[in-house]
PDB file of C-alpha atoms in Angstrom:
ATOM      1  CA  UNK N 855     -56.518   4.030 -16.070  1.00  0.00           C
ATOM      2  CA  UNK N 856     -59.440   4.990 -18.400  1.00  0.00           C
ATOM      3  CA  UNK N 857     -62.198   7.277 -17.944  1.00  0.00           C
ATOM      4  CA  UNK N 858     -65.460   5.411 -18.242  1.00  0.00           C
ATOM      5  CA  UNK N 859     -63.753   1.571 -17.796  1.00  0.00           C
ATOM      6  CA  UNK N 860     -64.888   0.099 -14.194  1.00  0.00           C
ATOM      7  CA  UNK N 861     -61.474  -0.727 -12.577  1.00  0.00           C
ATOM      8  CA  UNK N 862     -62.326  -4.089 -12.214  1.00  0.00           C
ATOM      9  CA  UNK N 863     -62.150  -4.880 -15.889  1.00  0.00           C
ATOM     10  CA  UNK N 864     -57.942  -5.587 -15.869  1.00  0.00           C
ATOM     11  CA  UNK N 865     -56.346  -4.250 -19.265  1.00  0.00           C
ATOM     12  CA  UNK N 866     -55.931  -8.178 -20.606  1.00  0.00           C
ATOM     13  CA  UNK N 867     -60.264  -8.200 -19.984  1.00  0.00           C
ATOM     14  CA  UNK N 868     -60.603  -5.361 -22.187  1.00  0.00           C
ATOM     15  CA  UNK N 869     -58.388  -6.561 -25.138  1.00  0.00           C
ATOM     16  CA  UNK N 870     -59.904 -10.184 -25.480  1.00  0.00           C
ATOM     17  CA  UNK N 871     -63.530  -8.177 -25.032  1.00  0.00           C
ATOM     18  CA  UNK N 872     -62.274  -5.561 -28.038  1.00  0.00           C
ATOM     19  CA  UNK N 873     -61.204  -8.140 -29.848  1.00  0.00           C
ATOM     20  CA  UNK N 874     -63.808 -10.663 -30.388  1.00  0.00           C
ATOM     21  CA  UNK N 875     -66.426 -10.400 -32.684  1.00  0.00           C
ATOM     22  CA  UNK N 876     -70.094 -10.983 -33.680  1.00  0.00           C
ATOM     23  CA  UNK N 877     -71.101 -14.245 -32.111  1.00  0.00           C
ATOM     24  CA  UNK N 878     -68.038 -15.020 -30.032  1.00  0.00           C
ATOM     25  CA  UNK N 879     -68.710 -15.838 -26.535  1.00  0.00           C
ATOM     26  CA  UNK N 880     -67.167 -15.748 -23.164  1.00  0.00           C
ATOM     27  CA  UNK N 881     -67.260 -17.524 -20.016  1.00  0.00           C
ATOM     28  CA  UNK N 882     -67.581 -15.574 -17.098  1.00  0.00           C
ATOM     29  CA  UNK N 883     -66.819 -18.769 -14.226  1.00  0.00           C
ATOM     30  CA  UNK N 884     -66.895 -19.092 -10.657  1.00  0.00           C
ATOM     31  CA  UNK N 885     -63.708 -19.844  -8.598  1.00  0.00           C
ATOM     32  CA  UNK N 886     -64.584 -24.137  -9.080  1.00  0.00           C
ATOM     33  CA  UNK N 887     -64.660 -24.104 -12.853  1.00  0.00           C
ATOM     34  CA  UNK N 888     -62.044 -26.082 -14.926  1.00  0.00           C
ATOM     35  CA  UNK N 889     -61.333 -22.803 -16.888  1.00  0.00           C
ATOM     36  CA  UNK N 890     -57.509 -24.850 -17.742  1.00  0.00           C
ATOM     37  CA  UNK N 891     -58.878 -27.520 -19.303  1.00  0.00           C
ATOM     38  CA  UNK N 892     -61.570 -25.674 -21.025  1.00  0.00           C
ATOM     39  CA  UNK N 893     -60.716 -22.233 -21.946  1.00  0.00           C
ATOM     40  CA  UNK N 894     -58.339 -21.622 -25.191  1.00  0.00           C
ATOM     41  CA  UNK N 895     -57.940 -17.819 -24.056  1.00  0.00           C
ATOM     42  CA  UNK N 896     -58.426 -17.842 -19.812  1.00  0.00           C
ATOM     43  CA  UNK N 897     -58.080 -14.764 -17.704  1.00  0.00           C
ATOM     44  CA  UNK N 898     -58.174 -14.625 -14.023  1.00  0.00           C
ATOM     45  CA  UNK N 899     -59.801 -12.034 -11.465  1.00  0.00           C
ATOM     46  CA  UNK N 900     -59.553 -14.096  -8.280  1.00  0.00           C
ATOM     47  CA  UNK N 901     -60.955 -10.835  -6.679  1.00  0.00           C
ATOM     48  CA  UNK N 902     -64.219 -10.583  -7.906  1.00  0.00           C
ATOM     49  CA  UNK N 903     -67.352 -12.237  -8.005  1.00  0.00           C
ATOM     50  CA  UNK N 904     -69.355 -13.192 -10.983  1.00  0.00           C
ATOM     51  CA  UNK N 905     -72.073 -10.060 -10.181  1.00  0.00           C
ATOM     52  CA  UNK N 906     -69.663  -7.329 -10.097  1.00  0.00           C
ATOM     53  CA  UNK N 907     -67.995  -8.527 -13.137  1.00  0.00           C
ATOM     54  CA  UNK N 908     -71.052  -9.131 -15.382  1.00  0.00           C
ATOM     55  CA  UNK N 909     -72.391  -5.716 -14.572  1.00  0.00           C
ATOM     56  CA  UNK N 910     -68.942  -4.194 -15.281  1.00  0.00           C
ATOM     57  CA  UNK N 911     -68.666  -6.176 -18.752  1.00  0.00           C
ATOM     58  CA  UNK N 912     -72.066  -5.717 -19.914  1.00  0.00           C
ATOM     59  CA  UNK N 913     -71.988  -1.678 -19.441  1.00  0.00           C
ATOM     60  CA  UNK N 914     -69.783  -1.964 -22.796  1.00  0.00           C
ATOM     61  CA  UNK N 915     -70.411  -5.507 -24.121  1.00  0.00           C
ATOM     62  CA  UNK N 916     -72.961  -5.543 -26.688  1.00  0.00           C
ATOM     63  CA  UNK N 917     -75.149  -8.893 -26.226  1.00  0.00           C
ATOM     64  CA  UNK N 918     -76.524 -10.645 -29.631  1.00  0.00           C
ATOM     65  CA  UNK N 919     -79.991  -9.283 -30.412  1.00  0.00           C
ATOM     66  CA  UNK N 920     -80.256 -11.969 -32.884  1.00  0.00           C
ATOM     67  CA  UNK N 921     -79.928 -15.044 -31.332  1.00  0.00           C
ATOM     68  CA  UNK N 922     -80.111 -16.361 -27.440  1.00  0.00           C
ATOM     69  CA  UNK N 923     -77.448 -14.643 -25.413  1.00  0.00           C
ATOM     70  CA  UNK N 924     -76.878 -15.490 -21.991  1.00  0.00           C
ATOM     71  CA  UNK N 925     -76.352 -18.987 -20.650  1.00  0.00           C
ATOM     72  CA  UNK N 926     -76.211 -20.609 -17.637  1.00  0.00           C
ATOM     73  CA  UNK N 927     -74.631 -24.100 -16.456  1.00  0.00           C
ATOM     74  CA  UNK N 928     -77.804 -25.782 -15.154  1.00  0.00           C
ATOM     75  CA  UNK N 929     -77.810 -28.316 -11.933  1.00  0.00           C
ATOM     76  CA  UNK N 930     -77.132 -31.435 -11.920  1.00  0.00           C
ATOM     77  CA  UNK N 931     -79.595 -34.329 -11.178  1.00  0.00           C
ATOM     78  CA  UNK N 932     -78.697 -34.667  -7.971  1.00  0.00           C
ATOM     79  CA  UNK N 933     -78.635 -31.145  -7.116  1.00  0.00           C
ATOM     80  CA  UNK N 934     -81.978 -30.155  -8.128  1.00  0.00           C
ATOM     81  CA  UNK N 935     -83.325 -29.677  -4.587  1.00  0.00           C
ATOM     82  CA  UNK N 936     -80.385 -27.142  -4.116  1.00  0.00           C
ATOM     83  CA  UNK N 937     -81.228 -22.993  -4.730  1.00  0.00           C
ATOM     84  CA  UNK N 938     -79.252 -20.710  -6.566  1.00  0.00           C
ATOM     85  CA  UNK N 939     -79.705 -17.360  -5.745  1.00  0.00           C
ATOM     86  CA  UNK N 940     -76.882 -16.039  -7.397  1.00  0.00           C
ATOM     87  CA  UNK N 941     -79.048 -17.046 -10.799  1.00  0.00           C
ATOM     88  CA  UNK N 942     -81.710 -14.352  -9.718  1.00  0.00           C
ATOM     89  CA  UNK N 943     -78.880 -11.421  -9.752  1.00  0.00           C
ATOM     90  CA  UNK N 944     -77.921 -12.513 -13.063  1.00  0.00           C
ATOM     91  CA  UNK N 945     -81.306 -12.356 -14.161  1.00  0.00           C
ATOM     92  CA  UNK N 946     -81.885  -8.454 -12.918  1.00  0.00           C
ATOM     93  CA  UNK N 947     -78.482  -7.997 -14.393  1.00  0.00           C
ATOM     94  CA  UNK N 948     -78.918  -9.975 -17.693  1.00  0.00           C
ATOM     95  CA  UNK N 949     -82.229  -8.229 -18.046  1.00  0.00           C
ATOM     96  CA  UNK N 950     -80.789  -4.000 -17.651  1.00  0.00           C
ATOM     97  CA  UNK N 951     -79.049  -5.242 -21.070  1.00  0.00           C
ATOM     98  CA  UNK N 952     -81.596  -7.353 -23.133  1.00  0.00           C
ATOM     99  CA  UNK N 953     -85.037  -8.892 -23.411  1.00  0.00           C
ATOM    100  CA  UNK N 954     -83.910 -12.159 -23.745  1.00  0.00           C
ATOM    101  CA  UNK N 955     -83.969 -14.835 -20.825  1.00  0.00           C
ATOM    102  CA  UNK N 956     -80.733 -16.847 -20.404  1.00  0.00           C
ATOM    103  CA  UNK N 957     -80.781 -19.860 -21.211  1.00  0.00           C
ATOM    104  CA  UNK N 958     -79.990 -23.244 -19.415  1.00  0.00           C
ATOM    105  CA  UNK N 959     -77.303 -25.802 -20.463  1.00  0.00           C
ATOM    106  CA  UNK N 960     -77.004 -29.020 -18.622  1.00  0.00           C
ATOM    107  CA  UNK N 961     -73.296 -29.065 -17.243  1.00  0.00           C
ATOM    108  CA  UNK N 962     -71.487 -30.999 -19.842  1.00  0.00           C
ATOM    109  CA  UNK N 963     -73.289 -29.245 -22.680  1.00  0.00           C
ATOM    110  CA  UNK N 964     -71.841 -26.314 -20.947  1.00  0.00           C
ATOM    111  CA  UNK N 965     -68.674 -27.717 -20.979  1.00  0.00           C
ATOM    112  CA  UNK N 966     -68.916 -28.128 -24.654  1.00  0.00           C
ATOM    113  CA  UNK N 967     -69.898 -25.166 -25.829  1.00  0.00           C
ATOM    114  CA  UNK N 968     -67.222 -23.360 -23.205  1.00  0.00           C
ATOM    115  CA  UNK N 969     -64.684 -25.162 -25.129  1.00  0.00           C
ATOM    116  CA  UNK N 970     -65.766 -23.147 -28.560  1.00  0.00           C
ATOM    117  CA  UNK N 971     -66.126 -19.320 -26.254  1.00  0.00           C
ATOM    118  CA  UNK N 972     -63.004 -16.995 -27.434  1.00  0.00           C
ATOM    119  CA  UNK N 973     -62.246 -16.698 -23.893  1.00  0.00           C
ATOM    120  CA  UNK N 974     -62.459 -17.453 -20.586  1.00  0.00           C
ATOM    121  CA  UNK N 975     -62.873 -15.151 -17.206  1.00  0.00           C
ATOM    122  CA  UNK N 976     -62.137 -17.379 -13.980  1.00  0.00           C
ATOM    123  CA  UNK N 977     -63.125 -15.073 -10.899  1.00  0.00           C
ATOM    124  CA  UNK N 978     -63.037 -15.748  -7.398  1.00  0.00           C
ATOM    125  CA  UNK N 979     -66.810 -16.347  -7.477  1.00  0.00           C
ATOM    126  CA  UNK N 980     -67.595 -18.641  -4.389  1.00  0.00           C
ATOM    127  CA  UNK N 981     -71.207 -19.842  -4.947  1.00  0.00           C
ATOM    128  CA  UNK N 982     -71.957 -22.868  -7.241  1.00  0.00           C
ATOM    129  CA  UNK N 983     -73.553 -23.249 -10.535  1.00  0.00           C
ATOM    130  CA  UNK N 984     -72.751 -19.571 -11.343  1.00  0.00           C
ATOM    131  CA  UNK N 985     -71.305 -19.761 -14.667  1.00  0.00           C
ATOM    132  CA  UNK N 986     -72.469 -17.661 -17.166  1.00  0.00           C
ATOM    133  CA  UNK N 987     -71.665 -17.740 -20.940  1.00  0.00           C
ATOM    134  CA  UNK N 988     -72.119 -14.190 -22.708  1.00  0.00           C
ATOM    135  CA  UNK N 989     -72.974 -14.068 -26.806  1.00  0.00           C
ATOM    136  CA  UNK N 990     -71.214 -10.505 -27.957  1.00  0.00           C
ATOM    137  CA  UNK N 991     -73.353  -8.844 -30.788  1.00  0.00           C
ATOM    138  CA  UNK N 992     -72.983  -5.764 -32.836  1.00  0.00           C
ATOM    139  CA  UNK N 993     -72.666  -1.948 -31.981  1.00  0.00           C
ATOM    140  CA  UNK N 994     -75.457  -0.263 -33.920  1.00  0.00           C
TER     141      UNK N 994
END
């Protein structure tokens, strides 16, 4: 244990988070996500939800200041009736951390560019559409 370290961030969490760099990127996923198939680096946390885990991660994840730094996997066409709350907590969480608004990918684009993140995070996250991609930046 660690003083300081919210207990839901397991020991392999906070080694891939130490160890990537400037512009790296994570995927923080709900439960549905192909992390497998996608992820090079993929951790699990089956017990949490996205929420808990972004506010935990972004109390000592530095976002990019330089660039955009959040992203989101946007609906699909033939979801776009459907609402998803979860996207307003990650906005009140996103925004405790930056100025910056996340930004929307269309679902294979997310794919894509989750194929490039250092790591990623599958969590037991039940709701749909809640996968987030983080940008780290620098300590100042």
């Amino acid at each position: 244990m660690l003083k300081g370290i919210n207990k839901i961030i397991s020991p392999d969490l906070l080694r891939v988070l130490a160890k990537m760099g400037h512009g790296d990127e994570i995927v923080i996923s709900d439960g549905n996500f192909p992390g497998e198939s996608v992820g090079r680096i993929v951790l699990r946390s089956d017990g949490t939800g996205v929420p808990e885990l972004l506010s935990a991660i972004l109390e000592i994840f530095p976002l990019d200041q330089y660039d955009n730094n959040v992203y989101l996997m946007d609906k699909t066409e033939q979801d776009r009736d459907l609402k998803v709350e979860i996207w307003d907590e990650y906005k009140k969480i996103v925004a405790e951390h930056t100025d910056k608004e996340p930004q929307f990918l269309e679902r294979f684009a997310f794919y894509e560019r989750a194929r490039k993140a250092y790591a990623v995070v599958v969590t037991g996250e039940s709701a749909i559409y809640a996968n987030i991609i983080l940008k780290k930046g620098v300590v100042k």
